[in-house]
Short mmCIF file of C-alpha atoms in Angstrom, two decimals:
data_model
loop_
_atom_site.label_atom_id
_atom_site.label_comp_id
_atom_site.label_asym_id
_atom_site.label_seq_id
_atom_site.Cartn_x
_atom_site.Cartn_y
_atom_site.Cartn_z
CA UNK A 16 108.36 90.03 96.30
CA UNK A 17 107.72 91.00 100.03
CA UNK A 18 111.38 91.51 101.66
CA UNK A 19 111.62 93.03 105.45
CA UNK A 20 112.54 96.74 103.91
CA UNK A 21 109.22 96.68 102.37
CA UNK A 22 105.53 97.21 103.33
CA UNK A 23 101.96 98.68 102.12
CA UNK A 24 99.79 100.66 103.53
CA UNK A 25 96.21 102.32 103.24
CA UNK A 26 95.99 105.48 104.05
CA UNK A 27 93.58 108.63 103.40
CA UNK A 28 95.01 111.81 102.05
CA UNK A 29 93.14 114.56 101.36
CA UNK A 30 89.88 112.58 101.02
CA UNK A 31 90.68 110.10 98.80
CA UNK A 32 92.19 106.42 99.11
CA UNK A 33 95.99 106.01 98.09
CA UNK A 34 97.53 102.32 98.84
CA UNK A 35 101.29 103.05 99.33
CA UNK A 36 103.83 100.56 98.85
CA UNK A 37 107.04 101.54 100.25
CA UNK A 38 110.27 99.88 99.36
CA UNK A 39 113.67 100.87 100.95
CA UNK A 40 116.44 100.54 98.96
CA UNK A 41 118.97 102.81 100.61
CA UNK A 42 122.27 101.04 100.90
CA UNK A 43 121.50 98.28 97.78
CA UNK A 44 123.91 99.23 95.94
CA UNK A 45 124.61 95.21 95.31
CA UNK A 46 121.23 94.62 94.25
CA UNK A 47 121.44 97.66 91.33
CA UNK A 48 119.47 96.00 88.79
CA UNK A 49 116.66 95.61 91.45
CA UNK A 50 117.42 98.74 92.21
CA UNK A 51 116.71 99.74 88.95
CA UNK A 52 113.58 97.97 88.30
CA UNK A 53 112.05 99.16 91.03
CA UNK A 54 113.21 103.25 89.66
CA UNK A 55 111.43 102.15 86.52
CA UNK A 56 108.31 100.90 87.98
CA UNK A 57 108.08 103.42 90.82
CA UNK A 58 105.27 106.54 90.53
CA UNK A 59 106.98 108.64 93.01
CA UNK A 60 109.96 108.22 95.47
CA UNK A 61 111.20 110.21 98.12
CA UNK A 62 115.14 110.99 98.46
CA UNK A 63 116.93 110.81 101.81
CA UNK A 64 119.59 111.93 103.45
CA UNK A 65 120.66 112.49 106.92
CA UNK A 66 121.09 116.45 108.27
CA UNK A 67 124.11 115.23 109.83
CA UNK A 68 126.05 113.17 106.79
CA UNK A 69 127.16 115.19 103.99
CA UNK A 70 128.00 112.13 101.89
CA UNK A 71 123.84 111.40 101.65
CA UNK A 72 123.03 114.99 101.00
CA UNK A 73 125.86 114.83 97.49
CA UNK A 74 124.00 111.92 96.64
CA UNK A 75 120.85 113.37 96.65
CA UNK A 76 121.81 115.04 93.06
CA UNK A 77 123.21 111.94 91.62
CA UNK A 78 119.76 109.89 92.43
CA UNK A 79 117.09 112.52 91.24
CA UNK A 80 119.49 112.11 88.23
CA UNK A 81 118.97 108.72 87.92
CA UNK A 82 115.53 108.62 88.69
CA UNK A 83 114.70 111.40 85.47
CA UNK A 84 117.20 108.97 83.45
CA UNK A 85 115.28 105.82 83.93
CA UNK A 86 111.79 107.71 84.08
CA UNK A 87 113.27 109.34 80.51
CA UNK A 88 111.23 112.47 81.98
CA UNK A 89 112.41 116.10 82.49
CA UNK A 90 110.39 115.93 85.78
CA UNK A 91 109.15 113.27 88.03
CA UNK A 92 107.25 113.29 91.58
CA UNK A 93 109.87 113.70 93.94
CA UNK A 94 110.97 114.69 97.65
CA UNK A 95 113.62 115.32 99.02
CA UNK A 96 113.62 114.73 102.67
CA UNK A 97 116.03 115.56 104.92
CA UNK A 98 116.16 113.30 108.32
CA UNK A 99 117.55 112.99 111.55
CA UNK A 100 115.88 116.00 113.36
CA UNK A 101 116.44 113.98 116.53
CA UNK A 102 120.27 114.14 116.36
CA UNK A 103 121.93 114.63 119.44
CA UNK A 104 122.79 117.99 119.52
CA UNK A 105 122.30 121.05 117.10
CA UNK A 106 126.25 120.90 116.55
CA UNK A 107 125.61 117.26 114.75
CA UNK A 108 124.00 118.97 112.30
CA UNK A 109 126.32 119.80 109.02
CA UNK A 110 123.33 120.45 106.38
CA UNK A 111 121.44 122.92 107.15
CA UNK A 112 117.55 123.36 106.61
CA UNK A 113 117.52 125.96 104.13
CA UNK A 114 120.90 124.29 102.09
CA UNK A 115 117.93 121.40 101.70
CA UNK A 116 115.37 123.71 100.53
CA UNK A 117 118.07 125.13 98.22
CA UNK A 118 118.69 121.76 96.76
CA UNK A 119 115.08 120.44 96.63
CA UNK A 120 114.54 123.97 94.75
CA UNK A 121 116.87 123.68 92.25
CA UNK A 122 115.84 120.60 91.35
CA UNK A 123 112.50 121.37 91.17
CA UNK A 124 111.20 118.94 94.16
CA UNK A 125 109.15 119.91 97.50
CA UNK A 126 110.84 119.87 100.60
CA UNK A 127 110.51 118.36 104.13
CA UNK A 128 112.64 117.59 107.26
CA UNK A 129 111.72 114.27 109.40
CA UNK A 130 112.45 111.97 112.19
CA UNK A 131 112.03 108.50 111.93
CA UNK A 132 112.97 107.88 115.40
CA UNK A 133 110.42 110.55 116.91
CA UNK A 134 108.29 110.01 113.53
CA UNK A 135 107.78 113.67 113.53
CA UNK A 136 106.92 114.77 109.91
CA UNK A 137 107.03 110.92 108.49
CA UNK A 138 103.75 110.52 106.81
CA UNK A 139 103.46 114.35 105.83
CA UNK A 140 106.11 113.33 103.91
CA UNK A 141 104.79 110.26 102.43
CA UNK A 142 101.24 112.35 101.93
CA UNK A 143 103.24 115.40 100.13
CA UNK A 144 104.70 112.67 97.39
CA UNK A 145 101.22 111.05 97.04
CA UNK A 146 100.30 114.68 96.49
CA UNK A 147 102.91 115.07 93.98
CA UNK A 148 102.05 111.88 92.38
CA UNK A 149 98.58 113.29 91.83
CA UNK A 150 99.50 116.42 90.98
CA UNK A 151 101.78 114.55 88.36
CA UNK A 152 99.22 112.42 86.23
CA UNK A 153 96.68 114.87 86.47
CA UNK A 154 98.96 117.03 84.28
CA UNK A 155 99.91 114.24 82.17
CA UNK A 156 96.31 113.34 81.80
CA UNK A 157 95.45 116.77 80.34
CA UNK A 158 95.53 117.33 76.03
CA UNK A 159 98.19 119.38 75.26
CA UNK A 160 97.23 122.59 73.57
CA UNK A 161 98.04 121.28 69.91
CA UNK A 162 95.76 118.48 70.61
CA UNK A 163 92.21 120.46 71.54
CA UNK A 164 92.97 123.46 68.82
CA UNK A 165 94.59 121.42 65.54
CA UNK A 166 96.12 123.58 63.15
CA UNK A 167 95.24 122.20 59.47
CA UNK A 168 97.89 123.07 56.48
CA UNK A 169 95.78 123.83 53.20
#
């Protein structure tokens, strides 16, 4: 299903081929079970709010939260991204860059700030979750230690 908040994309990151398909589904909170389908069958997601709205940047918990639930993981390939760099003035601003770092920290999740408007920092974000997603599988991919060294019971 192709809606208007939703496109894909080639692109080349670091030398190798990733197709992207982005799906927006900020403010969709009607549509929760699509929503929620699209959480489960998602490989990595980036979390947004806006610098200057500190109802998006409490949500930002709340998602990741959501996201691990549905994933049932401990960890998953995530960003958090804070946006708006383009806001008016520097007074707009009421979360500041290192309160997102903080956040994306704690929650064990890389960092970025963006624009959409100026796309400044846009598809380094976008290439830092692909990077994550990589990063991801190709740890999940690997035995465990158990698995290459079996310990035998006589």
């Amino acid at each position: 299903m192709v809606r208007s908040d939703s496109y894909r994309k080639q692109c080349v990151i670091d030398d190798q081929v990733a197709l992207l398909e982005v799906i927006d589904t900020a403010s969709q909170e009607r549509y929760s079970a699509m929503r929620e389908q699209v959480l489960r069958v998602g490989q990595g997601f980036l979390i947004v709010y806006g610098i200057d709205n500190r109802d998006t940047f409490t949500e930002v918990t709340s998602t990741h939260k959501e996201i691990l639930r549905i994933k049932d993981r401990e960890t998953f390939p995530v960003v958090i991204v804070g946006n708006k760099l383009d806001s008016k003035s520097e007074n707009d601003r009421v979360i500041t860059e290192q309160q997102g770092m903080d956040l994306a920290q704690t929650l064990g999740c890389k960092f970025i700030e963006t624009t959409v408007r100026e796309r400044i920092n846009v598809d380094e974000a976008f290439f830092e979750l692909v990077r994550e997603i990589r990063r991801f599988e190709a740890l999940s991919q690997r035995p465990n230690a158990s698995s290459r060294n079996p310990c035998m019971l006589l």
